[in-house]
CSV table of C-alpha atoms in Angstrom, one decimal:
chain,number,residue,atom,x,y,z
A,27,MET,CA,11.0,98.2,32.7
A,28,VAL,CA,12.2,99.5,36.2
A,29,ASN,CA,14.4,102.0,36.3
A,30,LYS,CA,15.5,102.7,40.0
A,31,THR,CA,18.2,100.6,41.6
A,32,ILE,CA,17.2,98.6,44.7
A,33,ALA,CA,18.9,97.4,47.6
A,34,ALA,CA,18.8,95.5,51.1
A,35,ILE,CA,20.0,92.5,53.9
A,36,ALA,CA,20.4,89.8,51.6
A,37,THR,CA,20.6,87.6,54.1
A,38,ALA,CA,19.1,86.5,57.5
A,39,GLN,CA,17.7,89.6,60.0
A,40,ALA,CA,20.5,87.4,62.8
A,41,PRO,CA,23.9,88.6,63.5
A,42,ALA,CA,26.1,86.4,62.1
A,43,GLY,CA,30.1,86.0,60.7
A,44,VAL,CA,29.2,87.7,57.4
A,45,GLY,CA,26.2,89.5,56.3
A,46,ILE,CA,25.3,90.3,52.7
A,47,ILE,CA,23.9,93.8,51.0
A,48,ARG,CA,22.9,93.1,47.6
A,49,ILE,CA,22.2,96.5,45.1
A,50,SER,CA,20.7,95.7,41.5
A,51,GLY,CA,20.0,97.9,38.9
A,52,ALA,CA,21.7,100.6,36.0
A,53,GLU,CA,23.6,102.5,38.6
A,54,ALA,CA,24.5,99.4,40.9
A,55,LYS,CA,28.1,100.2,40.7
A,56,ALA,CA,28.5,103.4,40.7
A,57,ILE,CA,26.4,103.2,44.2
A,58,ALA,CA,28.4,100.8,45.1
A,59,SER,CA,31.4,102.8,44.4
A,60,LYS,CA,30.3,105.7,47.3
A,61,VAL,CA,30.6,103.4,50.0
A,62,PHE,CA,33.5,100.5,48.4
A,63,VAL,CA,36.4,101.6,48.4
A,64,SER,CA,39.0,98.9,47.1
A,65,ARG,CA,42.4,97.8,49.0
A,66,LEU,CA,44.4,97.6,45.3
A,67,ASP,CA,42.7,101.3,44.2
A,68,LYS,CA,40.2,99.2,42.2
A,69,ASN,CA,37.6,101.2,40.4
A,70,ILE,CA,34.2,99.2,40.6
A,71,LEU,CA,32.9,100.5,38.1
A,72,ASN,CA,35.3,99.5,35.4
A,73,ALA,CA,35.2,95.9,37.3
A,74,ALA,CA,34.6,93.0,34.6
A,75,GLY,CA,31.7,91.1,36.1
A,76,TYR,CA,31.7,87.7,38.2
A,77,SER,CA,34.5,89.7,40.0
A,78,MET,CA,35.1,90.1,43.0
A,79,LEU,CA,37.1,93.7,45.1
A,80,TYR,CA,38.8,93.5,48.5
A,81,GLY,CA,38.2,96.9,50.1
A,82,ASN,CA,36.8,99.0,52.7
A,83,ILE,CA,33.2,100.1,54.0
A,84,CYS,CA,33.5,104.2,54.1
A,85,SER,CA,31.9,107.0,54.9
A,86,GLY,CA,33.1,110.0,53.3
A,87,GLU,CA,37.3,109.2,55.3
A,88,VAL,CA,35.9,107.1,57.8
A,89,VAL,CA,36.5,103.3,57.6
A,90,LEU,CA,33.4,101.5,59.0
A,91,ASP,CA,34.0,98.0,58.1
A,92,ASP,CA,36.0,95.4,56.0
A,93,ALA,CA,34.1,94.4,53.0
A,94,VAL,CA,34.5,91.7,49.7
A,95,ALA,CA,32.6,93.5,47.1
A,96,LEU,CA,30.8,90.7,44.4
A,97,VAL,CA,30.7,92.2,40.7
A,98,PHE,CA,27.8,90.7,38.1
A,99,THR,CA,27.4,92.9,35.0
A,100,ALA,CA,23.7,92.4,33.1
A,101,PRO,CA,22.1,90.5,32.5
A,102,LYS,CA,24.2,87.8,33.7
A,103,SER,CA,22.4,88.3,37.1
A,104,TYR,CA,20.0,86.5,39.4
A,105,THR,CA,18.1,89.5,38.5
A,106,GLY,CA,19.0,90.1,34.5
A,107,GLU,CA,20.9,93.8,35.8
A,108,ASP,CA,24.2,95.4,37.0
A,109,VAL,CA,24.1,93.4,40.4
A,110,VAL,CA,26.9,94.2,43.6
A,111,GLU,CA,27.0,92.4,46.6
A,112,LEU,CA,28.7,93.7,49.7
A,113,SER,CA,29.5,91.3,52.1
A,114,CYS,CA,30.8,92.3,55.3
A,115,HIS,CA,30.3,91.5,58.8
A,116,GLY,CA,27.0,90.0,60.1
A,117,GLY,CA,26.3,92.4,62.7
A,118,MET,CA,22.7,94.1,62.5
A,119,TYR,CA,23.5,97.2,63.7
A,120,ASN,CA,26.8,96.2,61.2
A,121,LEU,CA,24.4,96.1,58.5
A,122,GLN,CA,22.1,98.5,59.2
A,123,ARG,CA,24.4,101.1,59.3
A,124,VAL,CA,26.0,99.6,55.9
A,125,LEU,CA,22.7,100.0,54.3
A,126,HIS,CA,22.0,103.3,55.3
A,127,LEU,CA,25.3,104.2,53.8
A,128,VAL,CA,23.6,102.2,50.3
A,129,LEU,CA,20.1,104.0,50.3
A,130,GLU,CA,21.8,107.8,51.3
A,131,ALA,CA,24.0,107.0,48.1
A,132,GLY,CA,21.1,106.9,45.7
A,133,ALA,CA,19.8,103.1,46.5
A,134,SER,CA,15.6,103.1,46.6
A,135,LEU,CA,14.7,100.1,50.0
A,136,ALA,CA,13.9,96.9,48.0
A,137,GLU,CA,10.0,96.1,48.6
A,138,ALA,CA,9.7,92.5,49.7
A,139,GLY,CA,10.5,90.0,46.5
A,140,GLU,CA,12.1,92.5,44.5
A,141,PHE,CA,15.0,91.1,43.9
A,142,THR,CA,13.3,87.7,42.3
A,143,LYS,CA,10.4,90.1,40.7
A,144,ARG,CA,13.0,91.7,38.7
A,145,ALA,CA,14.3,88.1,37.6
A,146,PHE,CA,11.2,87.0,36.9
A,147,LEU,CA,10.1,90.5,34.7
A,148,ASN,CA,14.0,90.5,33.1
A,149,GLY,CA,12.9,87.2,31.7
A,150,LYS,CA,15.7,84.8,34.0
A,151,LEU,CA,12.6,83.3,35.7
A,152,ALA,CA,9.1,82.2,35.1
A,153,LEU,CA,6.7,82.8,37.4
A,154,ASN,CA,6.5,79.1,39.0
A,155,GLN,CA,10.0,79.2,39.4
A,156,ALA,CA,10.1,82.5,41.4
A,157,GLU,CA,7.6,80.6,43.1
A,158,ALA,CA,10.2,77.8,43.6
A,159,VAL,CA,12.8,80.1,44.9
A,160,MET,CA,10.2,80.8,48.2
A,161,ASP,CA,9.9,76.8,48.3
A,162,LEU,CA,13.6,76.3,48.7
A,163,ILE,CA,14.0,78.7,51.6
A,164,SER,CA,11.5,77.1,53.6
A,165,ALA,CA,11.7,73.2,52.5
A,166,GLN,CA,11.8,71.7,55.6
A,167,ASN,CA,13.5,68.1,54.5
A,168,GLU,CA,15.3,66.6,52.2
A,169,GLN,CA,13.1,65.3,49.9
A,170,ALA,CA,10.7,69.5,49.7
A,171,LEU,CA,14.9,70.2,49.2
A,172,ARG,CA,15.1,68.4,46.5
A,173,LEU,CA,11.0,68.7,44.6
A,174,ALA,CA,12.3,72.8,44.8
A,175,ASN,CA,15.6,72.9,43.6
A,176,ALA,CA,13.6,70.6,40.3
A,177,SER,CA,10.9,73.5,40.4
A,178,ARG,CA,13.8,75.9,40.2
A,179,GLU,CA,15.6,74.8,37.6
A,180,GLY,CA,12.7,74.4,35.1
A,181,ALA,CA,11.6,71.0,35.9
A,182,LEU,CA,7.5,72.0,35.2
A,183,ASN,CA,8.7,74.1,32.8
A,184,LEU,CA,9.6,71.7,30.6
A,185,LYS,CA,6.2,69.8,31.2
A,186,LEU,CA,3.7,72.6,30.6
A,187,ASN,CA,6.4,73.3,27.4
A,188,LYS,CA,5.9,69.8,26.0
A,189,ILE,CA,1.7,70.0,26.7
A,190,LYS,CA,1.6,74.0,25.6
A,191,ALA,CA,3.5,72.9,22.6
A,192,ALA,CA,0.9,70.2,21.4
A,193,LEU,CA,-1.3,72.4,21.7
A,194,LEU,CA,-0.3,75.4,20.1
A,195,ASP,CA,0.3,72.8,17.3
A,196,LEU,CA,-3.7,71.6,17.8
A,197,THR,CA,-4.6,75.1,17.2
A,198,ALA,CA,-2.7,76.2,14.4
A,199,LYS,CA,-4.4,73.4,12.5
A,200,LEU,CA,-7.0,73.5,13.6
A,201,ALA,CA,-6.7,77.1,12.9
A,202,VAL,CA,-5.7,75.9,8.3
A,203,TRP,CA,-8.9,74.0,8.8
A,204,ALA,CA,-11.1,77.1,9.4
A,205,ASP,CA,-9.6,79.3,6.7
A,206,TYR,CA,-9.8,76.4,4.2
A,207,PRO,CA,-14.0,75.1,4.6
A,208,GLU,CA,-13.7,73.3,1.3
A,209,ASP,CA,-11.3,70.8,2.8
A,210,ASP,CA,-13.6,68.9,4.3
A,211,ILE,CA,-11.5,66.8,7.4
A,212,ASP,CA,-12.0,63.6,6.8
A,213,GLU,CA,-12.4,60.9,9.9
A,214,LEU,CA,-9.2,59.8,10.2
A,215,GLU,CA,-8.2,63.8,10.9
A,216,ASN,CA,-11.2,63.8,13.4
A,217,GLU,CA,-9.4,60.8,15.5
A,218,ARG,CA,-6.4,62.1,15.6
A,219,LEU,CA,-7.8,65.1,17.0
A,220,LEU,CA,-10.1,63.6,19.6
A,221,GLU,CA,-6.6,61.3,20.4
A,222,ALA,CA,-4.7,64.6,20.4
A,223,LEU,CA,-7.4,65.8,23.0
A,224,GLN,CA,-7.3,62.6,24.8
A,225,LEU,CA,-3.5,62.9,25.6
A,226,GLN,CA,-3.4,67.0,26.8
A,227,ARG,CA,-5.7,65.3,28.8
A,228,GLU,CA,-4.0,63.0,30.7
A,229,GLU,CA,-1.1,65.4,31.0
A,230,LEU,CA,-2.8,67.4,32.7
A,231,LEU,CA,-4.3,64.7,35.1
A,232,ALA,CA,-1.4,63.5,35.7
A,233,LEU,CA,0.0,67.0,36.5
A,234,LEU,CA,-2.7,67.3,39.1
A,235,ALA,CA,-2.4,64.3,40.9
A,236,THR,CA,1.1,66.2,41.8
A,237,TYR,CA,-0.6,68.7,43.8
A,238,LYS,CA,-1.9,66.6,46.9
A,239,THR,CA,1.7,64.8,47.2
A,240,GLY,CA,3.5,67.7,47.0
A,241,LYS,CA,1.6,69.8,49.2
A,242,LEU,CA,2.9,67.4,52.0
A,243,ILE,CA,6.3,67.3,50.9
A,244,ALA,CA,6.9,70.4,51.1
A,245,GLN,CA,4.8,72.0,53.0
A,246,GLY,CA,4.5,68.6,55.1
A,247,ILE,CA,2.1,66.3,56.9
A,248,GLY,CA,-1.0,67.8,59.3
A,249,ALA,CA,-1.0,65.9,62.4
A,250,VAL,CA,-2.4,65.4,65.4
A,251,ILE,CA,-2.5,63.2,68.0
A,252,LEU,CA,-5.8,61.6,70.1
A,253,GLY,CA,-6.4,59.5,72.8
A,254,LYS,CA,-7.6,58.9,75.9
A,255,PRO,CA,-6.1,61.1,79.1
A,256,ASN,CA,-2.5,59.8,80.0
A,257,VAL,CA,-1.7,57.4,77.7
A,258,GLY,CA,1.3,59.4,76.7
A,259,LYS,CA,0.5,61.5,74.2
A,260,SER,CA,2.2,64.5,75.7
A,261,THR,CA,5.2,62.5,75.8
A,262,LEU,CA,5.0,61.6,72.5
A,263,MET,CA,5.0,64.6,71.4
A,264,ASN,CA,7.7,65.7,73.1
A,265,LEU,CA,10.0,62.7,71.6
A,266,LEU,CA,8.8,63.6,68.4
A,267,SER,CA,9.9,67.4,68.9
A,268,GLY,CA,13.2,66.9,70.5
A,269,CYS,CA,11.9,68.9,73.7
A,270,ALA,CA,9.6,69.6,76.4
A,271,ARG,CA,6.9,70.7,74.7
A,272,SER,CA,3.6,69.1,76.3
A,273,ILE,CA,3.1,69.4,80.1
A,274,VAL,CA,3.6,65.6,81.1
A,275,THR,CA,2.0,64.1,85.0
A,276,ASP,CA,-0.1,61.1,85.5
A,277,ILE,CA,-2.7,63.4,86.6
A,278,PRO,CA,-5.4,62.7,83.3
A,279,GLY,CA,-6.4,65.9,81.7
A,280,THR,CA,-3.1,68.1,82.0
A,281,THR,CA,-2.9,69.5,78.3
A,282,ARG,CA,-6.1,71.1,77.8
A,283,ASP,CA,-5.4,73.4,74.6
A,284,ILE,CA,-3.6,72.4,71.3
A,285,VAL,CA,-0.2,71.9,71.2
A,286,GLU,CA,1.4,72.4,68.1
A,287,GLU,CA,5.2,71.6,66.7
A,288,ALA,CA,6.8,71.2,63.3
A,289,VAL,CA,9.6,68.3,63.5
A,290,ASN,CA,10.9,65.2,60.7
A,291,LEU,CA,10.4,62.2,60.2
A,292,GLY,CA,13.4,60.8,58.4
A,293,ASP,CA,12.6,63.1,55.7
A,294,ILE,CA,8.7,63.6,56.6
A,295,THR,CA,7.9,66.7,58.4
A,296,LEU,CA,4.8,66.8,60.2
A,297,ARG,CA,2.9,69.8,61.6
A,298,ILE,CA,2.2,67.6,64.4
A,299,ALA,CA,-0.8,68.8,67.2
A,300,ASP,CA,-0.5,67.4,70.2
A,301,THR,CA,-4.7,67.8,71.8
A,302,ALA,CA,-6.3,67.8,75.1
A,303,GLY,CA,-7.2,63.8,76.8
A,304,ILE,CA,-10.5,62.9,74.5
A,305,ARG,CA,-12.9,62.0,77.7
A,306,GLU,CA,-16.3,62.9,79.0
A,307,THR,CA,-16.0,65.5,81.4
A,308,ASP,CA,-17.2,68.2,83.8
A,309,ASP,CA,-14.4,70.7,83.6
A,310,PRO,CA,-16.0,73.7,81.7
A,311,VAL,CA,-12.1,74.6,79.9
A,312,GLU,CA,-11.1,70.6,79.7
A,313,SER,CA,-14.9,69.7,78.4
A,314,LEU,CA,-13.6,72.8,75.9
A,315,GLY,CA,-9.9,70.5,75.1
A,316,VAL,CA,-11.8,68.4,74.1
A,317,GLU,CA,-13.9,69.5,71.6
A,318,LEU,CA,-11.2,71.6,69.7
A,319,ALA,CA,-9.2,68.6,69.6
A,320,LEU,CA,-12.0,67.0,67.3
A,321,LYS,CA,-12.1,69.0,65.8
A,322,LYS,CA,-8.5,69.1,64.5
A,323,LEU,CA,-9.4,64.9,64.1
A,324,GLU,CA,-12.4,66.0,61.2
A,325,SER,CA,-8.9,68.2,59.3
A,326,ALA,CA,-5.6,66.5,60.0
A,327,ASP,CA,-4.2,64.2,57.2
A,328,LEU,CA,-2.7,61.7,59.7
A,329,VAL,CA,-4.3,61.1,63.1
A,330,LEU,CA,-1.7,59.4,65.4
A,331,ALA,CA,-4.1,57.2,68.1
A,332,VAL,CA,-2.7,56.6,71.5
A,333,PHE,CA,-3.5,53.9,72.9
A,334,ASP,CA,-2.3,52.1,76.3
A,335,ASN,CA,-0.9,48.4,75.1
A,336,SER,CA,-1.0,48.1,79.0
A,337,GLN,CA,-4.7,48.2,79.6
A,338,PRO,CA,-7.6,46.6,78.2
A,339,LEU,CA,-9.3,49.0,75.6
A,340,GLY,CA,-12.1,51.3,77.4
A,341,LYS,CA,-15.0,53.6,76.0
A,342,GLU,CA,-12.9,55.7,75.3
A,343,ASP,CA,-10.3,54.0,72.9
A,344,PHE,CA,-13.7,52.5,71.2
A,345,GLU,CA,-15.8,56.1,70.3
A,346,LEU,CA,-12.4,56.9,69.0
A,347,LEU,CA,-11.6,53.8,67.0
A,348,LYS,CA,-15.1,54.3,65.8
A,349,LYS,CA,-14.3,57.9,64.4
A,350,LEU,CA,-10.9,57.3,62.7
A,351,LYS,CA,-12.9,54.7,60.8
A,352,GLY,CA,-12.2,55.4,57.1
A,353,LYS,CA,-9.4,58.2,57.6
A,354,ASN,CA,-5.4,57.8,57.4
A,355,ALA,CA,-4.4,56.7,61.2
A,356,ILE,CA,-2.1,55.6,63.0
A,357,ALA,CA,-2.6,53.2,66.4
A,358,ILE,CA,0.7,53.7,68.3
A,359,LEU,CA,0.5,51.1,71.0
A,360,ASN,CA,2.2,52.5,73.9
A,361,LYS,CA,3.9,51.2,77.3
A,362,SER,CA,4.3,47.7,74.8
A,363,ASP,CA,7.8,46.9,77.6
A,364,VAL,CA,5.0,46.7,79.9
A,365,SER,CA,2.7,44.2,78.1
A,366,GLN,CA,0.8,43.5,75.9
A,367,ILE,CA,-3.4,43.4,76.7
A,368,VAL,CA,-4.8,45.6,73.6
A,369,SER,CA,-5.6,43.0,71.1
A,370,ARG,CA,-4.0,44.0,67.3
A,371,GLU,CA,-6.7,42.1,64.9
A,372,THR,CA,-9.4,44.2,67.3
A,373,ILE,CA,-7.5,47.6,65.5
A,374,TRP,CA,-7.2,46.1,62.3
A,375,GLU,CA,-11.2,45.7,62.2
A,376,TYR,CA,-11.2,49.4,62.5
A,377,GLY,CA,-9.0,50.1,59.3
A,378,LEU,CA,-5.7,51.2,61.2
A,379,LYS,CA,-1.8,50.3,61.3
A,380,THR,CA,-0.3,49.6,64.4
A,381,VAL,CA,3.1,50.5,65.7
A,382,GLU,CA,4.4,49.2,69.3
A,383,ILE,CA,6.3,51.8,71.2
A,384,SER,CA,7.5,52.2,74.8
A,385,ALA,CA,7.2,56.2,74.5
A,386,LEU,CA,9.6,56.4,77.3
A,387,SER,CA,12.9,54.7,75.6
A,388,TRP,CA,11.7,54.8,72.0
A,389,ASP,CA,14.5,54.6,69.3
A,390,PRO,CA,14.8,54.3,66.5
A,391,LEU,CA,11.5,56.3,64.7
A,392,GLU,CA,11.6,53.6,61.5
A,393,ALA,CA,8.5,52.2,62.3
A,394,LEU,CA,6.5,54.9,63.0
A,395,GLN,CA,8.0,56.4,59.5
A,396,ALA,CA,7.3,53.1,57.7
A,397,ALA,CA,3.3,52.9,58.5
A,398,VAL,CA,3.5,56.8,58.3
A,399,ARG,CA,4.9,56.7,54.6
A,400,ASP,CA,2.4,53.8,54.0
A,401,CYS,CA,-0.6,55.9,55.3
A,402,PHE,CA,-0.1,57.9,52.1
A,403,ASN,CA,1.3,56.0,49.6
A,404,GLY,CA,4.9,56.0,49.2
A,405,LEU,CA,4.9,59.5,50.2
A,406,GLN,CA,7.5,59.6,46.8
A,407,LEU,CA,7.9,62.0,43.9
A,408,ASN,CA,10.3,62.5,40.9
A,409,PRO,CA,11.4,65.9,41.4
A,410,SER,CA,12.6,65.9,37.9
A,411,ALA,CA,9.1,65.1,36.5
A,412,GLY,CA,7.3,68.5,37.1
A,413,VAL,CA,5.0,68.7,40.5
A,414,LEU,CA,2.9,71.5,41.6
A,415,ALA,CA,3.8,73.6,44.4
A,416,ASN,CA,0.9,75.4,45.9
A,417,GLU,CA,-2.6,76.4,45.4
A,418,ARG,CA,-2.0,79.2,42.2
A,419,GLN,CA,-0.9,76.3,39.9
A,420,TYR,CA,-3.2,73.4,40.9
A,421,GLU,CA,-6.3,75.9,39.6
A,422,ALA,CA,-3.8,77.0,36.7
A,423,VAL,CA,-4.3,73.3,35.7
A,424,GLY,CA,-7.3,72.9,36.7
A,425,SER,CA,-8.9,75.4,34.3
A,426,ALA,CA,-6.6,74.1,31.4
A,427,LEU,CA,-8.1,70.9,32.4
A,428,ALA,CA,-11.9,72.4,32.1
A,429,ALA,CA,-11.6,73.5,29.1
A,430,VAL,CA,-9.2,71.1,26.6
A,431,GLU,CA,-11.9,69.1,28.3
A,432,GLU,CA,-14.8,71.7,27.3
A,433,ALA,CA,-13.2,71.4,23.5
A,434,LEU,CA,-13.1,67.2,24.3
A,435,ALA,CA,-16.4,67.4,24.2
A,436,ALA,CA,-17.1,69.9,21.1
A,437,ALA,CA,-15.1,67.6,18.8
A,438,GLU,CA,-17.4,64.8,19.8
A,439,CYS,CA,-20.4,66.1,19.5
A,440,GLY,CA,-19.3,67.6,15.9
A,441,PHE,CA,-18.9,71.6,17.2
A,442,THR,CA,-17.6,73.9,14.6
A,443,LEU,CA,-13.8,73.8,15.0
A,444,ASP,CA,-14.1,77.1,15.7
A,445,ALA,CA,-15.6,76.1,18.9
A,446,ILE,CA,-13.5,73.3,19.3
A,447,THR,CA,-10.0,76.3,18.7
A,448,VAL,CA,-12.0,78.9,21.7
A,449,SER,CA,-11.3,76.6,24.1
A,450,LEU,CA,-8.0,75.6,23.3
A,451,GLU,CA,-7.4,79.0,23.5
A,452,GLY,CA,-9.0,79.0,26.9
A,453,THR,CA,-6.2,76.1,27.6
A,454,LEU,CA,-3.3,78.0,26.6
A,455,ALA,CA,-4.6,81.2,28.8
A,456,ALA,CA,-4.3,79.4,31.6
A,457,LEU,CA,-1.1,77.6,31.0
A,458,TYR,CA,0.4,81.3,30.4
A,459,GLU,CA,-1.5,82.1,33.2
A,460,LEU,CA,0.9,79.9,35.8
A,461,THR,CA,4.3,80.1,34.4
A,462,GLY,CA,3.9,84.4,34.3
A,463,GLU,CA,3.9,84.6,30.2
A,464,ARG,CA,-0.1,86.2,30.4
A,465,ALA,CA,-0.3,86.6,34.0
A,466,SER,CA,-1.7,89.8,35.7
A,467,GLU,CA,0.0,92.4,37.0
A,468,GLN,CA,-2.7,91.8,40.3
A,469,ILE,CA,-1.6,88.1,40.4
A,470,VAL,CA,2.4,89.3,40.4
A,471,ASN,CA,2.2,91.4,43.3
A,472,GLN,CA,0.4,89.0,45.1
A,473,ILE,CA,3.1,85.8,44.9
A,474,PHE,CA,5.9,88.5,45.5
A,475,GLU,CA,4.3,90.5,48.2
A,476,LYS,CA,4.9,87.0,50.3
A,477,PHE,CA,8.9,87.3,49.4
A,478,CYS,CA,10.9,88.0,52.3
A,479,VAL,CA,12.7,91.0,52.1
A,480,GLY,CA,16.2,90.9,50.0
A,481,LYS,CA,15.3,88.3,48.0
């Protein structure tokens, strides 16, 4: 159990109407009472949980600011400890000054993610629920927000608990059978064991399948805009990002570096990159830009290939189409308001979907949004079903699956029950690590190091 009382600014590090200093620990009320004085002569030390006091932040006899103190009493608080939140005016200098008073009164400065870490250590959150807190903060679209909220509220845990309960039941039965070797396991029981193992294998496979889509929703689709020079790539980038992020001119080869921006296309987030026009060139700087563009092509989740619809496809266009075969790619046929010379059938032969636009007057974006969804099979998940949110969770479920498959193979080959039990214990250990029930201190620390201070 952690003994020190911690404090930090819990709101964004930017000027605002209101800012919050959060204090958590056994001495939270005592420390807050040294800097906060109630206007109604109420003592914060005697305040009940879930109560609010109005008063002043004071340094000795000097009143520094008006404030509201929210009091939470253990264990019914975010951290599971006594917590006091001081809400005062949100100027950064003012907040730093109040925080300094709180630290002088006996609190220690909180480390990154320490409030949520204490919530985990005090049993208020599972480790994957704690991770969902940061996913909630960083959510960039409605779907990502729903997934993070569902995970924070325990949707993934419900799924994991169901799997763990089934595996524990199997392990218990195997232990009983191993303790009574004189009672042979009949054919029906062997069949039931195999069926149970296969069922849990399918459950874990289904959970693993949520990771890729969940990652695309939460972190955004890595997209790249490609095409030969002067077809409208930078104009498209600027329209998607809502500002002039890329230079737009009539001069081919203007874009040399990769310009990146996160943009929302409806409830889909694209981490989009505008690249140099792909063409043969003697310019060493532009040539490097083309090389970077082709590297982006290999790593992107989605390619937006722009073609000038007012001109026949040229050598560079066909070279690009060849590179896009078998990839998630959408052909953006620009300048469709001028003419429609490019053959759709030719584009379709390379497996690309087509969206016709005029980059100078493109509105709305529904056609592109629908095409993107089509590339990723709808890009929809049921948040309440439980979704894997990050690589750590994916690896843990992958390890659990490998152990179940090991147990299944052992059962099919007629190995001893002890061998099957060992594999099942490996499955449970991987799932316990995911939820934090048996996670190492190193893993826990690595997770919370990624949090912001104050959360």
